[in-house]
XYZ file of C-alpha atoms in Angstrom:
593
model
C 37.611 18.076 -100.952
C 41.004 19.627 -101.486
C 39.565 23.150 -101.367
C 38.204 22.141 -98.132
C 41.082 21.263 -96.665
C 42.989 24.190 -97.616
C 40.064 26.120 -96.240
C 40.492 24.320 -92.934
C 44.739 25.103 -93.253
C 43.671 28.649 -93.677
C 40.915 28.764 -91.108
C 43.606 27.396 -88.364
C 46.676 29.423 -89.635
C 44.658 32.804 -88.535
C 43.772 31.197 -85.608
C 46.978 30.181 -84.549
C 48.152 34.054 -85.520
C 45.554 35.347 -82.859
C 46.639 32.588 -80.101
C 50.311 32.858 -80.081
C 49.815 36.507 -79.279
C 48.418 34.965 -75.914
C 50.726 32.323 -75.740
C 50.857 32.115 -71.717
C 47.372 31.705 -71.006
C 47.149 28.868 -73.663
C 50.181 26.679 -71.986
C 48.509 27.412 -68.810
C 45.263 25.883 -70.153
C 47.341 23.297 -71.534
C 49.132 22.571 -68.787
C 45.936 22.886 -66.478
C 44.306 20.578 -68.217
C 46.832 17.787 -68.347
C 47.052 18.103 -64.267
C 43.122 17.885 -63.801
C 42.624 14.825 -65.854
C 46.244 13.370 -64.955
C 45.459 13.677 -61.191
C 41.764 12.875 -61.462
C 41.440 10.618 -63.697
C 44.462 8.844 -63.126
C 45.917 9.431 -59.453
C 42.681 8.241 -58.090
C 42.225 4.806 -59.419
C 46.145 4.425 -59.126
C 46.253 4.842 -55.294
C 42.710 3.325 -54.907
C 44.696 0.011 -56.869
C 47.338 -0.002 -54.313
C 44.491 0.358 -51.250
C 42.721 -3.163 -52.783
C 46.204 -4.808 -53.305
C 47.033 -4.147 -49.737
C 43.482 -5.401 -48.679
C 44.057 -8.613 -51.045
C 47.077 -9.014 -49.287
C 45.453 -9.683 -45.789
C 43.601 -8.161 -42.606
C 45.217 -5.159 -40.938
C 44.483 -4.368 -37.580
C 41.993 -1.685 -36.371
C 45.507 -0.128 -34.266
C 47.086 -0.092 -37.357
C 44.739 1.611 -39.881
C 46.208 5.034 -39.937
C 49.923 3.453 -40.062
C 49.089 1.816 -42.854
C 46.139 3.320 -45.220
C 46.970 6.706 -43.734
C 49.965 7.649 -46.447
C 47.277 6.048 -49.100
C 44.324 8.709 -47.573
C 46.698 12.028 -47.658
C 47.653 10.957 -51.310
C 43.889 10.496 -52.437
C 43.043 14.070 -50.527
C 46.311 15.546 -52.018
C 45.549 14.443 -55.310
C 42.243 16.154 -55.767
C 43.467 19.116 -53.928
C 45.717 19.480 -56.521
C 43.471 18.395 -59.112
C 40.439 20.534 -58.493
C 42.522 23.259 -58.475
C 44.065 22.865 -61.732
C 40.046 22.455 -63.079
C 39.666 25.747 -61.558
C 42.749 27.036 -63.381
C 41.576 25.507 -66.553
C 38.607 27.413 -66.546
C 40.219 30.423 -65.764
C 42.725 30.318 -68.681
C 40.337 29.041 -70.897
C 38.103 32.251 -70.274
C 40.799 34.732 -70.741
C 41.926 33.363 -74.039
C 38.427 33.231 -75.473
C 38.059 36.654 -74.683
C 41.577 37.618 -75.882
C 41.757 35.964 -79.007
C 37.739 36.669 -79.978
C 38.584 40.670 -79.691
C 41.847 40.067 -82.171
C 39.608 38.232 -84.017
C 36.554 40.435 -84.447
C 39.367 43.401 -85.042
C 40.963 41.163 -88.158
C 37.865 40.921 -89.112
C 36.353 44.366 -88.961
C 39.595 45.563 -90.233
C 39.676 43.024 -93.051
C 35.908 43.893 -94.238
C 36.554 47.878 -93.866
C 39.846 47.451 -96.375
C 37.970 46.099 -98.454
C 37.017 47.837 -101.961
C 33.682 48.953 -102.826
C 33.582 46.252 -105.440
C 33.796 43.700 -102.707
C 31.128 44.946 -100.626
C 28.662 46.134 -103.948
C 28.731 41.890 -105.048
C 28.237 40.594 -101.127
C 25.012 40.816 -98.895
C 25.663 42.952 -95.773
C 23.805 40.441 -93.349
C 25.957 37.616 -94.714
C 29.177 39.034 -94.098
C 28.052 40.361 -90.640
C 27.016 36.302 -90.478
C 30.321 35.133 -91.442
C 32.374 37.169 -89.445
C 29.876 36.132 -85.664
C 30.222 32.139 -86.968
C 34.206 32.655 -87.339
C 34.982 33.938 -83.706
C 32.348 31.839 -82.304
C 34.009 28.855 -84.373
C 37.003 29.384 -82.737
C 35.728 29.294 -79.027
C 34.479 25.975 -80.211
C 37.215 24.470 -81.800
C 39.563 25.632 -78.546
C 36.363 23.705 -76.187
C 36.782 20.309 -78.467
C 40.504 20.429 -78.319
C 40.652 21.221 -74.740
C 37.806 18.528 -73.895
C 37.511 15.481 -75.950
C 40.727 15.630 -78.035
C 43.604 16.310 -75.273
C 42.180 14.180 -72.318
C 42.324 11.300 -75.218
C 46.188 12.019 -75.209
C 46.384 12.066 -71.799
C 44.144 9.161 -71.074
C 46.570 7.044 -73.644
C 50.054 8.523 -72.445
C 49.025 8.029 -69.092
C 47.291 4.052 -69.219
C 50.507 3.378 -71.512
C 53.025 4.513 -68.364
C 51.486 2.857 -65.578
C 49.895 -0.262 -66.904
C 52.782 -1.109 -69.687
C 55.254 -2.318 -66.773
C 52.208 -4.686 -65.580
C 50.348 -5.913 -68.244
C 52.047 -5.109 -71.423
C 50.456 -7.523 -73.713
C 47.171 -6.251 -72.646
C 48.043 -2.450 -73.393
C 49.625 -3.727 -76.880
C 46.305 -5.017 -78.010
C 44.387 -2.148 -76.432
C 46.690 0.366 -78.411
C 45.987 -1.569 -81.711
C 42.299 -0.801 -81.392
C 42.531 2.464 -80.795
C 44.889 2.796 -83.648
C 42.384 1.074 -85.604
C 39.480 3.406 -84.304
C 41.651 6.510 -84.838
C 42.248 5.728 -88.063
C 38.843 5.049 -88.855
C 37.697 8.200 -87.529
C 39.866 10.595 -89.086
C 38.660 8.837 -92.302
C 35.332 9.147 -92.349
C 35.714 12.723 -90.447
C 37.579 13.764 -94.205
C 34.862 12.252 -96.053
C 32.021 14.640 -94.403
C 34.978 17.635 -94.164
C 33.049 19.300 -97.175
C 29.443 18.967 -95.878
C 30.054 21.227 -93.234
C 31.368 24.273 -95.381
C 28.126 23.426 -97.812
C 25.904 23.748 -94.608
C 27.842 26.666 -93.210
C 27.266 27.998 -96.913
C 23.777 27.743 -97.048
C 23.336 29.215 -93.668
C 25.288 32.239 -95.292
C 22.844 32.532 -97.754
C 19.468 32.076 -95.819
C 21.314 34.680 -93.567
C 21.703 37.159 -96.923
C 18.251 36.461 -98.048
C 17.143 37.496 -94.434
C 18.657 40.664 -94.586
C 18.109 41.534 -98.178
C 14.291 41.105 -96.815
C 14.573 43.048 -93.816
C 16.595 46.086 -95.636
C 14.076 46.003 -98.167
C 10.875 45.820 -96.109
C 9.329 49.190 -97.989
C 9.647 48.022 -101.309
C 8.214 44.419 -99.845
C 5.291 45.957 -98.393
C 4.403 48.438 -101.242
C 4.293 45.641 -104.053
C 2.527 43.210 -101.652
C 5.480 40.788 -102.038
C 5.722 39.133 -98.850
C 4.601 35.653 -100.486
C 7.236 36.260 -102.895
C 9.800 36.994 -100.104
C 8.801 34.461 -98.319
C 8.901 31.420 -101.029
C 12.479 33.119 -101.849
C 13.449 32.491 -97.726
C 11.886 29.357 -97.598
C 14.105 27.554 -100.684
C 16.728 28.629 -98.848
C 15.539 27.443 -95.775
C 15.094 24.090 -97.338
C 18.433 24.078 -98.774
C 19.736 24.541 -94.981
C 17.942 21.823 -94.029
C 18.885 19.227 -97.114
C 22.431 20.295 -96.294
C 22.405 19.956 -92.331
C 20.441 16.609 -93.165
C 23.126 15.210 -95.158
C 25.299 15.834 -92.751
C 23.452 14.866 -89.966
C 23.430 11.072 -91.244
C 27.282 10.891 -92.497
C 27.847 11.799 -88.585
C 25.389 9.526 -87.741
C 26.930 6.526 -89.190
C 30.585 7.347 -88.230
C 28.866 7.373 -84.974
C 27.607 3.753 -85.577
C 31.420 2.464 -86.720
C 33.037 3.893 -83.947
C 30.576 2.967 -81.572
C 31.123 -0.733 -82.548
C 35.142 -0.804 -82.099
C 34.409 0.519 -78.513
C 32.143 -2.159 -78.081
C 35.200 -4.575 -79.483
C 37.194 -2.744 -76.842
C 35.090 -3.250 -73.750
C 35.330 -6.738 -75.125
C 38.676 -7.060 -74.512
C 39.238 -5.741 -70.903
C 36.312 -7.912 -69.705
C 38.422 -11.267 -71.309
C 41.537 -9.790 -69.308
C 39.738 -8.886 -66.241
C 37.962 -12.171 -65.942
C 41.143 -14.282 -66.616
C 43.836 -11.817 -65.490
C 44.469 -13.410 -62.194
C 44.404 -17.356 -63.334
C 46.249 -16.819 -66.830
C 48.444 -14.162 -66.068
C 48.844 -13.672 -62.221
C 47.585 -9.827 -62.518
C 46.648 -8.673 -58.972
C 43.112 -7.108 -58.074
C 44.518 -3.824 -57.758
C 45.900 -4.093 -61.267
C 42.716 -5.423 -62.767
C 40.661 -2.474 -60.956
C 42.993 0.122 -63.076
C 42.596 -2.290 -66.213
C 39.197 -1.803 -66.328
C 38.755 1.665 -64.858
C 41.773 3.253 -67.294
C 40.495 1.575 -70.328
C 36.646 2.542 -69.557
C 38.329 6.122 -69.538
C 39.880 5.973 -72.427
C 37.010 4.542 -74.211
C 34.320 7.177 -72.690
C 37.256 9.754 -73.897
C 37.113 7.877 -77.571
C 33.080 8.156 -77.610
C 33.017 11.769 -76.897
C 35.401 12.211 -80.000
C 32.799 11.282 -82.314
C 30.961 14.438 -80.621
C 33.808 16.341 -80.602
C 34.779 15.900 -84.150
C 31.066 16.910 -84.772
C 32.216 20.344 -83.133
C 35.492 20.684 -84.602
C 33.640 19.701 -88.399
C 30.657 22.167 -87.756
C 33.152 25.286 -86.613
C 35.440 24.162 -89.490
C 32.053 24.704 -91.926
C 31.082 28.092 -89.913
C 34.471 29.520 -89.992
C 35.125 28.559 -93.862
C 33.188 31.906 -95.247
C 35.093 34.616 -93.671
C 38.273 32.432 -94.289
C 37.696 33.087 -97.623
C 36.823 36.916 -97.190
C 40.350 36.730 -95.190
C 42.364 35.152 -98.018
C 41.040 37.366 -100.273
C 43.205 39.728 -101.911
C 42.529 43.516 -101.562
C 41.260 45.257 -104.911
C 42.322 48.783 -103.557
C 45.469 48.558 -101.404
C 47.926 51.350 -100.171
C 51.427 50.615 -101.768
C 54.521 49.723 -99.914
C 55.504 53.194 -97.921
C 52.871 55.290 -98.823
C 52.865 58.875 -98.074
C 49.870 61.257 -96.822
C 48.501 63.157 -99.290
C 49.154 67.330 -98.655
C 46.650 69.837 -100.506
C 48.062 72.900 -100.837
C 45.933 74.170 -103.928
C 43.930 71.125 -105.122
C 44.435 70.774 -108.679
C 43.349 67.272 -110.018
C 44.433 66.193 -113.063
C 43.222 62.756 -114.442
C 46.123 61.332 -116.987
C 45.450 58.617 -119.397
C 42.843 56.891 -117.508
C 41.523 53.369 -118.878
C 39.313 52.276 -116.231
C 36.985 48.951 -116.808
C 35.099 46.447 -114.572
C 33.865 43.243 -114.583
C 30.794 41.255 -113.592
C 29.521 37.624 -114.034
C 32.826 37.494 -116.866
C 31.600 40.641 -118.583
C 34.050 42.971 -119.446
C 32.424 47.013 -119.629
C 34.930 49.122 -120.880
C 33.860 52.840 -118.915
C 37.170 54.728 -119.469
C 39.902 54.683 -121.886
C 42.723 57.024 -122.185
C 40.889 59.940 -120.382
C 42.056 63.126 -119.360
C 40.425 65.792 -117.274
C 42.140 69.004 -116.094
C 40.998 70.798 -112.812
C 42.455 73.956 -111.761
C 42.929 74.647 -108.394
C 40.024 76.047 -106.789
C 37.742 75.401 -110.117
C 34.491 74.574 -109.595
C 33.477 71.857 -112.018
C 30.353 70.268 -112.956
C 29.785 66.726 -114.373
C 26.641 66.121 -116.506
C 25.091 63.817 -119.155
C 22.923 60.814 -119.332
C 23.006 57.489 -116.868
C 26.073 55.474 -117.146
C 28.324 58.357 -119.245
C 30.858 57.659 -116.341
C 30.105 60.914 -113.727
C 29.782 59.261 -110.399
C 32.402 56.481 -111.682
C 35.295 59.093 -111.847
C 34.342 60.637 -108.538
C 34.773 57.113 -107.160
C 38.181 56.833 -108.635
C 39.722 60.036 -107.507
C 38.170 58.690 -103.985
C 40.785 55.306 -104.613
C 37.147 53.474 -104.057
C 38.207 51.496 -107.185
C 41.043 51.846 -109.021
C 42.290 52.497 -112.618
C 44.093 50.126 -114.625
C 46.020 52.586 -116.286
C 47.062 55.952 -116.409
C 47.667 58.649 -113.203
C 45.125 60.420 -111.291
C 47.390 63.519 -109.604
C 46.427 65.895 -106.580
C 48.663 68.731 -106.681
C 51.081 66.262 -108.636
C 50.968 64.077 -106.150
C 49.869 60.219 -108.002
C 46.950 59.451 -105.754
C 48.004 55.544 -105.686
C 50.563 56.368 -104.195
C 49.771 57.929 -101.589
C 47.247 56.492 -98.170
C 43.790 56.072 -98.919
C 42.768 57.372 -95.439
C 45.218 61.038 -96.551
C 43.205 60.625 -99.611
C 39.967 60.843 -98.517
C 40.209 63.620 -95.546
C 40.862 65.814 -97.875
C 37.769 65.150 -99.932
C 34.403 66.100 -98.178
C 32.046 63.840 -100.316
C 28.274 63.721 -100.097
C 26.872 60.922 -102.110
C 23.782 60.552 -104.138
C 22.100 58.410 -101.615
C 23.258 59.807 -97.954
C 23.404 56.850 -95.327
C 23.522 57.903 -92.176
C 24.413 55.906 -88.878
C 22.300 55.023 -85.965
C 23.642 57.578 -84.173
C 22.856 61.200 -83.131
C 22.047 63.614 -85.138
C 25.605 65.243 -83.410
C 27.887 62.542 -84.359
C 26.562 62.073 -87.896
C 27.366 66.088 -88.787
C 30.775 65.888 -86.761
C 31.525 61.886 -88.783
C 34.081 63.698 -90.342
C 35.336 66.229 -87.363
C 34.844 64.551 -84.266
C 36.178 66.675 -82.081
C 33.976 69.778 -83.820
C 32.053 71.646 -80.724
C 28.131 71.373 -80.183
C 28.301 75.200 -81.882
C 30.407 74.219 -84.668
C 27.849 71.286 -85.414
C 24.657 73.927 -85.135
C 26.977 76.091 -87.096
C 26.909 73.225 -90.137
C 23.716 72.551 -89.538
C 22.584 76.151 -89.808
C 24.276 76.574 -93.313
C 23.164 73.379 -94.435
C 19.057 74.490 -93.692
C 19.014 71.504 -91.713
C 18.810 73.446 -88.204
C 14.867 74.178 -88.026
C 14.124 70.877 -88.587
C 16.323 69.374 -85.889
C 15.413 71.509 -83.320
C 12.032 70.224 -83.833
C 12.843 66.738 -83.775
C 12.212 65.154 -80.259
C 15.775 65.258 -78.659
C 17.236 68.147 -80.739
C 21.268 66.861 -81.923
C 20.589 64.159 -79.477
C 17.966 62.763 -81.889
C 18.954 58.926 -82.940
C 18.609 58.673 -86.856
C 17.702 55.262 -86.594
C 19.528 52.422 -89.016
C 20.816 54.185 -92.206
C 18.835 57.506 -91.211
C 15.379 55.771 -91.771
C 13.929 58.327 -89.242
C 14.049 61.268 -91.387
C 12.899 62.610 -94.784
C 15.238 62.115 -97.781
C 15.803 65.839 -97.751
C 16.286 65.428 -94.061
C 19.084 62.960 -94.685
C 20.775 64.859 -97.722
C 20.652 68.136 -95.096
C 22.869 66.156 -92.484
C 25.443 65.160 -95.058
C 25.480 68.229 -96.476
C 25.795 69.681 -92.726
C 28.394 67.073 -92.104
C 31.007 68.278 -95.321
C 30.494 71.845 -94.592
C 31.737 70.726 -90.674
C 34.504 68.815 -92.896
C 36.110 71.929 -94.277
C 37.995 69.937 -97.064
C 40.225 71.430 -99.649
C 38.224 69.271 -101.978
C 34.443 68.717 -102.529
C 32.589 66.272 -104.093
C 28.892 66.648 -104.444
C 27.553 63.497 -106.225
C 23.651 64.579 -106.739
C 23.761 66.223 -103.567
C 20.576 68.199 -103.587
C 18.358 65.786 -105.956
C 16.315 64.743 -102.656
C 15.702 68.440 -101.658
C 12.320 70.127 -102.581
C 12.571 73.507 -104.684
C 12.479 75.620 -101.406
C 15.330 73.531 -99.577
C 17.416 73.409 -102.683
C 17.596 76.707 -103.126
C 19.031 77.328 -98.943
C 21.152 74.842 -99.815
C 22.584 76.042 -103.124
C 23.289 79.361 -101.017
C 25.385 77.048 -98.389
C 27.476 75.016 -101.278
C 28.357 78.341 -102.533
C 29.963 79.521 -99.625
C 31.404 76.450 -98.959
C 32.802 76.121 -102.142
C 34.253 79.360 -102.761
C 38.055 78.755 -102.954
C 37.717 75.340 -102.706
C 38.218 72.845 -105.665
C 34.594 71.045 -106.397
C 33.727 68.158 -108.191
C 29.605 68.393 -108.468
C 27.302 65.633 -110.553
C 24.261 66.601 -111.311
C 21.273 65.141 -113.123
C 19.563 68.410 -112.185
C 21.067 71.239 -114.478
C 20.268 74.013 -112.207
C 22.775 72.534 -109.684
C 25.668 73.407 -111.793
C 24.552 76.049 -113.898
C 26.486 78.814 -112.080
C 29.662 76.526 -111.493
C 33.116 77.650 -113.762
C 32.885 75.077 -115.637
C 30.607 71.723 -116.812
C 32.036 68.500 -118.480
C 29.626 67.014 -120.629
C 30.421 63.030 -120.476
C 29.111 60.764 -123.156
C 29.678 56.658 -122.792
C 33.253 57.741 -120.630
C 34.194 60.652 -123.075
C 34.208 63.938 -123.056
C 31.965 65.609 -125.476
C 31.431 69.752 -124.300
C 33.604 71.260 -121.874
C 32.672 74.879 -121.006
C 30.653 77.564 -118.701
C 26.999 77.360 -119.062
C 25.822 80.246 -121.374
C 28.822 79.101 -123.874
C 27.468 75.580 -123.891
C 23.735 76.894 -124.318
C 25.574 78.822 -127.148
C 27.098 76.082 -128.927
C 23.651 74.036 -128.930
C 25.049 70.552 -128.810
C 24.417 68.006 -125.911
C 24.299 70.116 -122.651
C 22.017 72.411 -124.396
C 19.670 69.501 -125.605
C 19.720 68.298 -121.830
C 19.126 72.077 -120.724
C 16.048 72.680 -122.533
C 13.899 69.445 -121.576
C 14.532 69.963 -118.215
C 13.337 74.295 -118.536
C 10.562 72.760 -120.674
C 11.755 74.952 -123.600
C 10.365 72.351 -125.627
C 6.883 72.934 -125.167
C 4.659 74.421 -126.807
């Protein structure tokens, strides 16, 4: 329960960050809605006390009507002049700050997620944090509603019934303020009891929402293995778990209901005692017992739709709780106080006494320890060896996508943590093993990296990449949309664009993480022609599984379990007959017989 309510300090301390920034449209709603339910709610029963009074008080003449009632009419039409027109404001206000604050919001979020290390994002579902981040600015839009509706026309319902009736009847508002006391107390109670069942609901929304898209982004591999039963057992548990948690929740709001529903009936008890007996115990006037009843019947309507607000404010509390968290927690990559742009001049990258380990589920794996690479400016370098010898792992750390516990990775001398990962990474064209494209264009995927590149500066990478035959065919040329993650084209076809889009890059560095292990024999080979070119005085980083890929590079690290084992041009490593070679020959089939 304590975790929860820190949650619930956190969740309102961001909230409060992206409201004060629009500080005059929330006093206006404030102030708005203490005139509308002041005037409305109040004015009119007040003045409407002082018309029976003056009726109780004896017959006025028809000649005398608008003499006397008149002042009483202009009030009443004055009044809800005013009134309506502060509803009107309150709407108004309330609009523009939901607007305001849910575009800071979704930017804190976006901003929050994108910051975010790879490690983050690799242990997280996609369609949960997209989840998370709709429930917390729609959480907050609710939570502004429930304070602006049930929770400050309570306030002003007691403020107000306090100053008018307390110089009349103050015994009667002493023993009406005691129940409410009692039923605030109560209610705040029994609202910090079921505090926690809203996060757990919230939380296994989250996860029916991860399971969905896990599903959804999966659909081939579903479909090809016949697993929908499977998928769908998996979505139901957690469908049942949403509705065991909402359940649970649904009856501790049920009986709060039930309490506080019985101290209003207490209440209404009360005022009916006064109102019957007001006049022969106490002398109260009709007037005065016509705002008894009608101000306390407001304030206790105002009380009932707290239960239903608290509801609200306990649900958005729950929804907003995940991407709290996400908020709170600390980036794994982070650019250091004053950090400077990176400037390549020559691109030498040296890698310095690297010890580099991660952990998962409380397993420590030890990938790196006290490595060191050299990379001369310009060099073109191969990585090679067997699954999990560390290759695509050190590309991701010169990339800052995770970062070293000890040691120095240097660009041109320049200690890559300490410099801005943005610098960092626009001068690295990278093409990864598995190119993701966005559902865009086939235009603004090639120019991601360039946007301002020229529709003949985009065929131009495309040409060189072999990818322009086969998007002039497509139906819409460039214009062509990829669909989500590229899912319209080929594998090829998606390796061809990223290639296509680091060629448009024109980066003093290169990394090629299996760039051309999707391409067929006949593409490769186009596109081997195009990474020559485009790595000819450049400095290049390539992994390859596929040997021929770096066979004509300067130079190819062999990496064993995070170590170097053979460092050297091809035919010397052929030569020596150790690893490389081993790898060289299976793959040429020199094996065979």
């Amino acid at each position: 329960m304590a975790r929860s309510q820190s949650v619930t300090r956190r969740t309102l301390h961001y909230y409060w960050l992206a409201t004060r920034k629009h500080m005059g449209f929330f006093l206006t709603l404030v102030l708005a809605t203490i005139g509308f339910h002041a005037l409305l709610s109040y004015g009119n029963p007040y003045v409407m006390s002082l018309i029976v009074d003056r009726v109780s008080a004896g017959a006025v003449a028809a000649e005398d009507l608008v003499s006397v009632f008149g002042p009483y009419v202009l009030a009443l039409i004055a009044i809800n002049l005013v009134g309506q027109a502060c509803s009107k404001l309150q709407d108004y206000a309330l609009w523009k700050l939901e607007i305001a604050v849910s575009y800071d919001l979704a930017t804190v979020c976006f901003d929050a997620l994108c910051h975010q290390s790879m490690s983050f994002h690799s242990n997280r579902f996609g369609g949960t944090l997209v989840s998370q981040t709709t429930k917390f600015m729609n959480a907050y839009n609710q939570l502004l509603e429930a304070l602006m509706f049930p929770f400050m026309p309570v306030v002003i319902s007691i403020v107000m019934t306090c100053a008018i009736l307390i110089p009349r009847v103050p015994l009667y508002v002493a023993i009406l303020m005691v129940l409410l006391v009692a039923y605030a107390l109560i209610s705040y109670y029994m609202y910090k009891r079921i505090l926690h069942l809203n996060a757990e609901a919230a939380g296994a929304q989250n996860q029916l929402s991860g399971e969905l898209s896990d599903s959804v982004a999966n659909i081939l591999a579903v479909k090809t293995y016949g697993r929908e039963e499977y998928e769908r057992g998996l979505f139901d548990r957690y469908n049942r778990e949403v509705v065991a948690r909402d359940s649970k929740r649904m009856h501790s709001s049920l009986m709060r209901g039930i309490v506080t529903a019985a101290i209003t009936v207490v209440i209404m008890s009360v005022v009916t005692v006064f109102i019957a007996g007001g006049n022969a115990w106490f002398g109260i006037s009709a007037g005065t017992l016509v705002m008894m009843f009608t101000y306390t019947n407001t304030v206790t309507n105002q009380f009932n739709f707290i239960n239903t607000g608290l509801q609200r404010l306990n649900r958005a509390l729950g929804d907003a709780s995940g991407m709290t968290a996400v908020l709170d927690e600390p980036r794994l990559v982070d650019d250091v106080p004053n950090a400077q742009p990176l400037v390549v001049t020559e691109g030498a990258i040296d890698f310095e006494g690297i010890d580099f380990f991660y952990e998962d589920g409380g397993v420590r794996t030890q990938v790196f320890d006290q490595f060191e690479l050299h990379i001369k400016p310009g060099e073109r370098v191969g990585l090679v060896g067997v699954s999990g010898a560390g290759k695509t792992t050190l590309t991701k750390l010169l990339l800052r996508l995770s970062d070293i516990q000890e040691g120095r990775i240097l660009v041109d001398g320049q200690n890559v943590a300490c410099t801005t990962q943005q610098s960092l990474r626009r001068q690295i064209a990278y093409v990864p093993q598995e190119s993701l494209l966005f559902h865009r264009s086939v235009a603004e995927n090639i120019a991601y990296g360039r946007p301002d590149a020229t529709i003949e500066e985009i065929r131009e990478a495309a040409r060189r990449a072999n990818a322009l035959e086969f998007i002039e065919k497509l139906p819409q040329g460039f214009d062509t949309v990829t669909g989500e993650r590229g899912v319209k084209l080929s594998g090829g076809q998606r390796q061809r664009i990223a290639i296509a889009r680091a060629i448009l890059a024109d980066c003093p560095i290169l990394v090629l993480d299996e760039a051309t292990s999707a391409l067929d024999s006949e593409s490769e080979a186009a596109v081997q022609d195009a990474l020559e070119t485009l790595m000819a005085g450049r400095t290049a980083i390539v992994v390859a599984h596929r040997l021929s890929t770096v066979a004509s590079l300067d130079r190819i690290v062999v990496l064993d379990h995070g170590r170097i084992v053979e460092d050297g041009p091809h035919d010397q490593l052929i030569a020596a007959n150790g690893q490389y070679a081993n790898l060289w020959n299976r793959q040429t089939g020199a094996f065979l017989e």
